[in-house]
Short mmCIF file of C-alpha atoms and ligand atoms in Angstrom, two decimals:
data_model
loop_
_atom_site.label_atom_id
_atom_site.label_comp_id
_atom_site.label_asym_id
_atom_site.label_seq_id
_atom_site.Cartn_x
_atom_site.Cartn_y
_atom_site.Cartn_z
CA UNK F 8 0.01 0.37 -0.05
CA UNK F 9 1.40 3.27 -1.16
CA UNK F 10 0.63 7.07 -0.26
CA UNK F 11 -1.92 6.02 2.61
CA UNK F 12 -3.96 9.42 3.70
CA UNK F 13 -3.17 11.42 6.57
CA UNK F 14 -4.27 10.38 9.67
CA UNK F 15 -7.49 11.60 10.60
CA UNK F 16 -6.52 13.88 14.11
CA UNK F 17 -8.54 12.52 17.09
CA UNK F 18 -10.81 15.25 18.66
CA UNK F 19 -12.54 14.73 21.96
CA UNK F 20 -15.63 16.83 22.58
CA UNK F 21 -16.43 17.03 26.14
CA UNK F 22 -12.98 17.35 27.99
CA UNK F 23 -13.54 19.35 31.14
CA UNK F 24 -11.86 21.70 33.50
CA UNK F 25 -12.16 23.85 36.56
CA UNK F 26 -11.72 27.64 37.17
CA UNK F 27 -10.83 28.55 40.90
CA UNK F 28 -12.91 31.72 40.82
CA UNK F 29 -16.20 29.64 39.60
CA UNK F 30 -15.64 27.03 41.78
CA UNK F 31 -15.36 28.98 44.85
CA UNK F 32 -19.22 30.09 44.00
CA UNK F 33 -20.46 26.76 43.93
CA UNK F 34 -20.72 24.79 47.46
CA UNK F 35 -18.72 21.52 48.51
CA UNK F 36 -17.66 21.12 44.94
CA UNK F 37 -13.63 20.61 45.89
CA UNK F 38 -14.58 18.56 49.29
CA UNK F 39 -16.20 15.96 46.06
CA UNK F 40 -13.28 15.18 44.54
CA UNK F 41 -10.21 13.72 45.26
CA UNK F 42 -6.88 15.18 45.17
CA UNK F 43 -5.73 13.54 41.70
CA UNK F 44 -9.03 14.50 40.37
CA UNK F 45 -8.46 18.26 41.45
CA UNK F 46 -4.94 18.35 40.25
CA UNK F 47 -6.44 17.20 36.55
CA UNK F 48 -9.58 19.42 36.41
CA UNK F 49 -7.31 22.51 37.22
CA UNK F 50 -4.86 21.42 34.70
CA UNK F 51 -4.89 23.22 32.02
CA UNK F 52 -1.31 22.01 30.31
CA UNK F 53 0.84 19.66 31.00
CA UNK F 54 -0.58 16.44 32.71
CA UNK F 55 -4.08 17.15 30.07
CA UNK F 56 -1.39 17.37 27.29
CA UNK F 57 0.35 14.30 28.58
CA UNK F 58 -2.86 12.02 28.99
CA UNK F 59 -3.61 12.92 25.96
CA UNK F 60 -0.32 12.16 24.23
CA UNK F 61 -0.07 8.95 26.00
CA UNK F 62 -3.87 8.11 24.77
CA UNK F 63 -3.63 9.56 21.23
CA UNK F 64 -5.58 12.47 21.81
CA UNK F 65 -4.66 15.04 19.38
CA UNK F 66 -7.16 17.62 20.46
CA UNK F 67 -9.43 18.23 23.15
CA UNK F 68 -12.61 20.93 23.41
CA UNK F 69 -12.36 21.97 26.74
CA UNK F 70 -15.64 22.62 28.66
CA UNK F 71 -15.84 24.30 32.43
CA UNK F 72 -17.45 20.92 34.40
CA UNK F 73 -21.17 21.10 35.59
CA UNK F 74 -22.77 23.35 36.78
CA UNK F 75 -20.46 25.52 35.05
CA UNK F 76 -22.33 28.90 34.73
CA UNK F 77 -26.01 27.72 35.07
CA UNK F 78 -26.13 28.10 39.11
CA UNK F 79 -24.82 31.58 39.98
CA UNK F 80 -26.56 34.80 41.40
CA UNK F 81 -28.11 37.33 38.66
CA UNK F 82 -25.64 40.17 40.11
CA UNK F 83 -22.53 38.05 39.39
CA UNK F 84 -23.44 35.91 36.82
CA UNK F 85 -22.19 37.81 33.51
CA UNK F 86 -19.08 39.45 34.96
CA UNK F 87 -17.61 36.05 36.57
CA UNK F 88 -18.52 34.15 33.26
CA UNK F 89 -16.68 36.84 31.47
CA UNK F 90 -13.55 36.37 33.17
CA UNK F 91 -13.78 32.46 33.54
CA UNK F 92 -14.09 32.46 29.17
CA UNK F 93 -11.07 34.65 29.13
CA UNK F 94 -8.67 32.82 31.22
CA UNK F 95 -10.03 29.83 29.16
CA UNK F 96 -9.07 31.71 25.78
CA UNK F 97 -5.86 32.53 27.60
CA UNK F 98 -4.65 28.83 28.39
CA UNK F 99 -6.25 27.51 25.14
CA UNK F 100 -4.15 29.67 23.45
CA UNK F 101 -0.77 28.01 25.01
CA UNK F 102 -1.64 25.29 23.11
CA UNK F 103 -3.72 25.50 20.10
CA UNK F 104 -2.74 23.22 17.94
CA UNK F 105 -4.40 20.74 21.08
CA UNK F 106 -6.93 22.48 22.68
CA UNK F 107 -10.21 24.56 21.65
CA UNK F 108 -13.07 26.13 23.73
CA UNK F 109 -16.70 25.59 24.52
CA UNK F 110 -17.67 28.84 26.14
CA UNK F 111 -19.40 28.98 29.49
CA UNK F 112 -22.57 31.26 29.80
CA UNK F 113 -24.64 33.33 32.43
CA UNK F 114 -27.40 31.85 31.17
CA UNK F 115 -29.59 33.49 34.48
CA UNK F 116 -28.99 36.52 32.13
CA UNK F 117 -30.35 35.82 29.06
CA UNK F 118 -29.62 38.86 26.98
CA UNK F 119 -25.75 38.82 28.86
CA UNK F 120 -25.61 35.07 27.83
CA UNK F 121 -26.08 35.46 23.90
CA UNK F 122 -23.14 38.47 24.05
CA UNK F 123 -20.72 36.48 25.97
CA UNK F 124 -21.28 33.93 23.50
CA UNK F 125 -21.01 36.18 20.43
CA UNK F 126 -17.65 37.81 22.45
CA UNK F 127 -16.32 34.35 22.84
CA UNK F 128 -16.74 33.35 19.18
CA UNK F 129 -15.83 36.32 17.49
CA UNK F 130 -13.05 37.26 19.76
CA UNK F 131 -11.76 34.44 21.24
CA UNK F 132 -12.59 31.97 18.97
CA UNK F 133 -14.47 29.54 20.81
CA UNK F 134 -16.39 27.06 19.08
CA UNK F 135 -20.07 27.12 20.42
CA UNK F 136 -20.91 26.76 24.07
CA UNK F 137 -21.89 24.08 26.70
CA UNK F 138 -24.96 24.79 29.04
CA UNK F 139 -25.55 22.70 32.16
CA UNK F 140 -28.97 21.41 33.39
CA UNK F 141 -32.03 24.06 34.41
CA UNK F 142 -31.15 27.70 35.24
CA UNK F 143 -33.08 28.79 38.15
CA UNK F 144 -35.52 25.77 37.82
CA UNK F 145 -35.91 26.65 34.27
CA UNK F 146 -35.61 24.34 31.50
CA UNK F 147 -34.02 25.94 28.42
CA UNK F 148 -36.64 25.54 25.63
CA UNK F 149 -38.33 28.34 28.44
CA UNK F 150 -38.66 31.66 25.93
CA UNK F 151 -36.71 34.14 28.06
CA UNK F 152 -33.71 31.54 26.84
CA UNK F 153 -33.95 32.16 23.19
CA UNK F 154 -31.96 34.69 22.36
CA UNK F 155 -28.97 32.58 23.16
CA UNK F 156 -30.80 30.48 20.43
CA UNK F 157 -31.04 33.17 18.20
CA UNK F 158 -27.50 34.23 18.28
CA UNK F 159 -26.02 30.74 18.16
CA UNK F 160 -27.69 30.39 15.04
CA UNK F 161 -26.26 33.66 13.81
CA UNK F 162 -22.65 32.75 14.33
CA UNK F 163 -23.49 29.28 13.34
CA UNK F 164 -22.58 26.97 16.42
CA UNK F 165 -23.58 24.33 18.17
CA UNK F 166 -24.34 24.50 21.89
CA UNK F 167 -23.80 21.45 24.10
CA UNK F 168 -26.57 20.40 26.27
CA UNK F 169 -24.35 18.68 29.51
CA UNK F 170 -26.33 17.38 32.59
CA UNK F 171 -26.55 18.34 35.76
CA UNK F 172 -28.15 17.69 39.39
CA UNK F 173 -31.69 17.10 38.82
CA UNK F 174 -34.05 19.97 40.55
CA UNK F 175 -34.60 19.17 44.03
CA UNK F 176 -38.45 18.03 43.83
CA UNK F 177 -37.12 15.39 41.49
CA UNK F 178 -34.00 14.21 44.19
CA UNK F 179 -37.06 14.53 46.70
CA UNK F 180 -40.14 12.31 44.78
CA UNK F 181 -37.49 10.33 42.52
CA UNK F 182 -34.47 8.91 44.02
CA UNK F 183 -34.57 10.58 48.21
CA UNK F 184 -34.21 6.70 48.99
CA UNK F 185 -31.54 5.32 47.09
CA UNK F 186 -29.17 8.62 46.96
CA UNK F 187 -27.30 7.64 50.27
CA UNK F 188 -26.23 4.51 49.46
CA UNK F 189 -25.79 5.22 45.57
CA UNK F 190 -25.12 8.67 45.22
CA UNK F 191 -24.55 7.77 41.24
CA UNK F 192 -28.21 7.52 41.16
CA UNK F 193 -28.62 11.17 40.84
CA UNK F 194 -25.71 11.61 38.63
CA UNK F 195 -23.90 9.56 36.12
CA UNK F 196 -26.23 6.04 36.55
CA UNK F 197 -29.49 7.86 36.05
CA UNK F 198 -30.25 11.19 36.84
CA UNK F 199 -28.04 13.13 35.03
CA UNK F 200 -29.61 11.04 31.74
CA UNK F 201 -32.80 11.75 32.18
CA UNK F 202 -32.23 15.92 32.86
CA UNK F 203 -30.56 16.23 29.57
CA UNK F 204 -32.53 13.89 27.79
CA UNK F 205 -35.84 15.85 28.69
CA UNK F 206 -34.04 19.19 28.17
CA UNK F 207 -33.69 17.97 24.48
CA UNK F 208 -37.01 16.61 23.98
CA UNK F 209 -38.89 19.67 25.36
CA UNK F 210 -36.53 21.43 22.89
CA UNK F 211 -38.09 19.80 20.04
CA UNK F 212 -41.48 19.97 21.34
CA UNK F 213 -40.97 23.96 21.97
CA UNK F 214 -41.25 24.58 18.33
CA UNK F 215 -37.41 26.32 18.45
CA UNK F 216 -36.69 24.88 15.21
CA UNK F 217 -39.31 26.14 13.19
CA UNK F 218 -38.08 30.02 14.86
CA UNK F 219 -34.33 29.13 14.35
CA UNK F 220 -34.25 26.55 11.66
CA UNK F 221 -30.40 26.19 11.63
CA UNK F 222 -29.92 25.80 15.59
CA UNK F 223 -27.69 23.13 16.54
CA UNK F 224 -27.19 21.09 19.41
CA UNK F 225 -24.76 18.08 21.21
CA UNK F 226 -25.72 15.47 23.70
CA UNK F 227 -23.16 13.67 25.32
CA UNK F 228 -23.19 10.35 26.40
CA UNK F 229 -24.39 8.79 23.31
CA UNK F 230 -27.47 10.63 22.98
CA UNK F 231 -29.20 10.42 26.61
CA UNK F 232 -30.80 7.24 25.84
CA UNK F 233 -32.65 9.26 22.81
CA UNK F 234 -31.34 6.67 19.97
CA UNK F 235 -32.34 3.62 21.70
CA UNK F 236 -36.04 5.27 22.53
CA UNK F 237 -36.51 7.29 19.43
CA UNK F 238 -38.94 4.82 17.50
CA UNK F 239 -41.38 5.01 20.36
CA UNK F 240 -41.04 8.65 20.71
CA UNK F 241 -41.84 9.39 17.47
CA UNK F 242 -44.35 6.56 17.39
CA UNK F 243 -46.20 7.84 20.40
CA UNK F 244 -46.03 11.77 19.37
CA UNK F 245 -47.36 11.09 15.86
CA UNK F 246 -50.78 9.40 17.42
CA UNK F 247 -53.83 11.58 16.91
CA UNK F 248 -54.93 14.45 19.43
CA UNK F 249 -51.75 16.33 19.33
CA UNK F 250 -49.77 19.18 17.50
CA UNK F 251 -48.27 17.81 14.04
CA UNK F 252 -44.39 17.18 14.43
CA UNK F 253 -41.93 14.95 13.42
CA UNK F 254 -39.93 13.91 16.14
CA UNK F 255 -37.26 11.70 14.38
CA UNK F 256 -37.06 14.48 11.61
CA UNK F 257 -36.59 17.37 13.96
CA UNK F 258 -33.94 15.66 16.30
CA UNK F 259 -31.73 13.93 14.28
CA UNK F 260 -31.69 17.26 11.66
CA UNK F 261 -30.51 19.52 14.96
CA UNK F 262 -28.79 17.04 16.94
CA UNK F 263 -25.14 15.52 17.17
CA UNK F 264 -24.16 12.92 20.22
CA UNK F 265 -21.11 12.17 21.26
CA UNK F 266 -19.42 8.71 23.36
CA UNK F 267 -18.43 10.89 26.49
CA UNK F 268 -18.71 8.16 29.03
CA UNK F 269 -20.46 5.53 27.51
CA UNK F 270 -18.21 3.41 25.57
CA UNK F 271 -21.21 0.87 24.40
CA UNK F 272 -20.71 -1.08 21.46
CA UNK F 273 -24.55 -1.87 21.54
CA UNK F 274 -25.45 1.66 21.97
CA UNK F 275 -23.11 3.04 19.16
CA UNK F 276 -24.60 0.66 16.69
CA UNK F 277 -28.05 1.65 17.79
CA UNK F 278 -27.04 5.06 17.54
CA UNK F 279 -25.77 4.53 14.10
CA UNK F 280 -28.82 2.74 12.87
CA UNK F 281 -31.01 5.83 14.57
CA UNK F 282 -29.48 8.86 13.74
CA UNK F 283 -26.66 8.04 11.27
CA UNK F 284 -22.59 8.00 12.07
CA UNK F 285 -22.55 11.71 10.14
CA UNK F 286 -24.26 12.66 13.84
CA UNK F 287 -21.59 10.86 16.19
CA UNK F 288 -18.52 12.05 17.45
CA UNK F 289 -15.76 10.89 20.22
CA UNK F 290 -15.59 12.34 23.39
CA UNK F 291 -14.20 10.93 26.60
CA UNK F 292 -15.34 13.09 29.84
CA UNK F 293 -12.10 13.52 30.89
CA UNK F 294 -10.94 13.38 33.70
CA UNK F 295 -14.11 11.92 35.21
CA UNK F 296 -13.38 9.26 32.81
CA UNK F 297 -9.76 8.08 31.47
CA UNK F 298 -8.67 8.39 28.03
CA UNK F 299 -7.07 4.79 27.64
CA UNK F 300 -10.39 2.80 27.94
CA UNK F 301 -12.11 5.35 25.24
CA UNK F 302 -9.35 4.62 22.94
CA UNK F 303 -9.07 0.95 23.56
CA UNK F 304 -12.68 0.63 22.99
CA UNK F 305 -12.84 2.86 19.44
CA UNK F 306 -9.91 1.39 17.99
CA UNK F 307 -11.05 -2.32 18.53
CA UNK F 308 -14.39 -1.54 17.26
CA UNK F 309 -15.59 -3.70 14.47
CA UNK F 310 -16.84 -0.90 12.64
CA UNK F 311 -15.11 0.64 8.53
CA UNK F 312 -12.52 2.93 8.88
CA UNK F 313 -14.54 5.29 7.35
CA UNK F 314 -17.16 4.79 9.57
CA UNK F 315 -14.55 5.21 12.50
CA UNK F 316 -12.55 8.37 10.79
CA UNK F 317 -16.12 10.29 10.83
CA UNK F 318 -16.40 9.62 14.59
CA UNK F 319 -12.70 10.28 15.27
CA UNK F 320 -12.56 13.64 14.07
CA UNK F 321 -14.03 14.53 10.22
CA UNK F 322 -17.53 14.99 11.88
CA UNK F 323 -15.99 17.82 14.36
CA UNK F 324 -14.25 19.06 11.39
CA UNK F 325 -16.96 19.34 9.61
CA UNK F 326 -19.55 20.78 12.47
CA UNK F 327 -17.25 23.50 13.76
CA UNK F 328 -15.17 23.87 10.26
CA UNK F 329 -11.91 23.00 11.56
MN1 LIG G 424 -19.01 15.58 30.99
#
């Protein structure tokens, strides 16, 4: 074989860090993490790059960990999030060929959040934004947040819908019997999934894509169960007595999904069949999830090299115009 094609860069899309000032506003955040984890979350250079090199990851898209800017008080949110994004931009500019940024947004002040998205995309060359769960008890489909979507569409950048903790009322009714013995039940094991999937379903129902037909979202964790449930959701929402809607068509057109923290081959094959390989992108969820198991899984997958290249980096190159 001669003239082997240039290797597709491996791009990991949901890789987190923490900002000390932002974390100082989040009660108990540091106490819940091990020293090793904190060292990685606060590292924007040496450790991160070494672990990327060891695993074979070329580029990380950096985003603040949950709940990022979504639980800040209205009077401090805009100024604080600007400083957070400026510090991320400074870190990314130290390694521009390896690190890219997703903006944090002060969603509690939606107009300021829209302006901050524009500032980050035009001045810092960030590739979109990441939003984590509810803002002040409200899902993002609430019309108050639509100025953010208008701006995202105008800038042609996607918004990554990251999970966060369920609303306290949900924890009380759904999970409190088991949360002591199994703290992960409200987190990665189930609670996060329900919050993020509900967010996505509500956005489709809200009609936001009629208003902003080029708006794009990304969901992690292999689509937060929605590829598996797509047939049933679509069928049920097509039954008589409801407004006309093609859930399948809207979801598959406006949503991309990533592999963050969900390295299940059956889940991937289902997603390839339901949403299509062109909307699936690679992610790890570092440092909450280690890089090597993600890379081992992807490298050993029994799918075509062409599809693997799309997931590893080509789909991201296209979506983000890299
Ligand atoms: Mn994550």
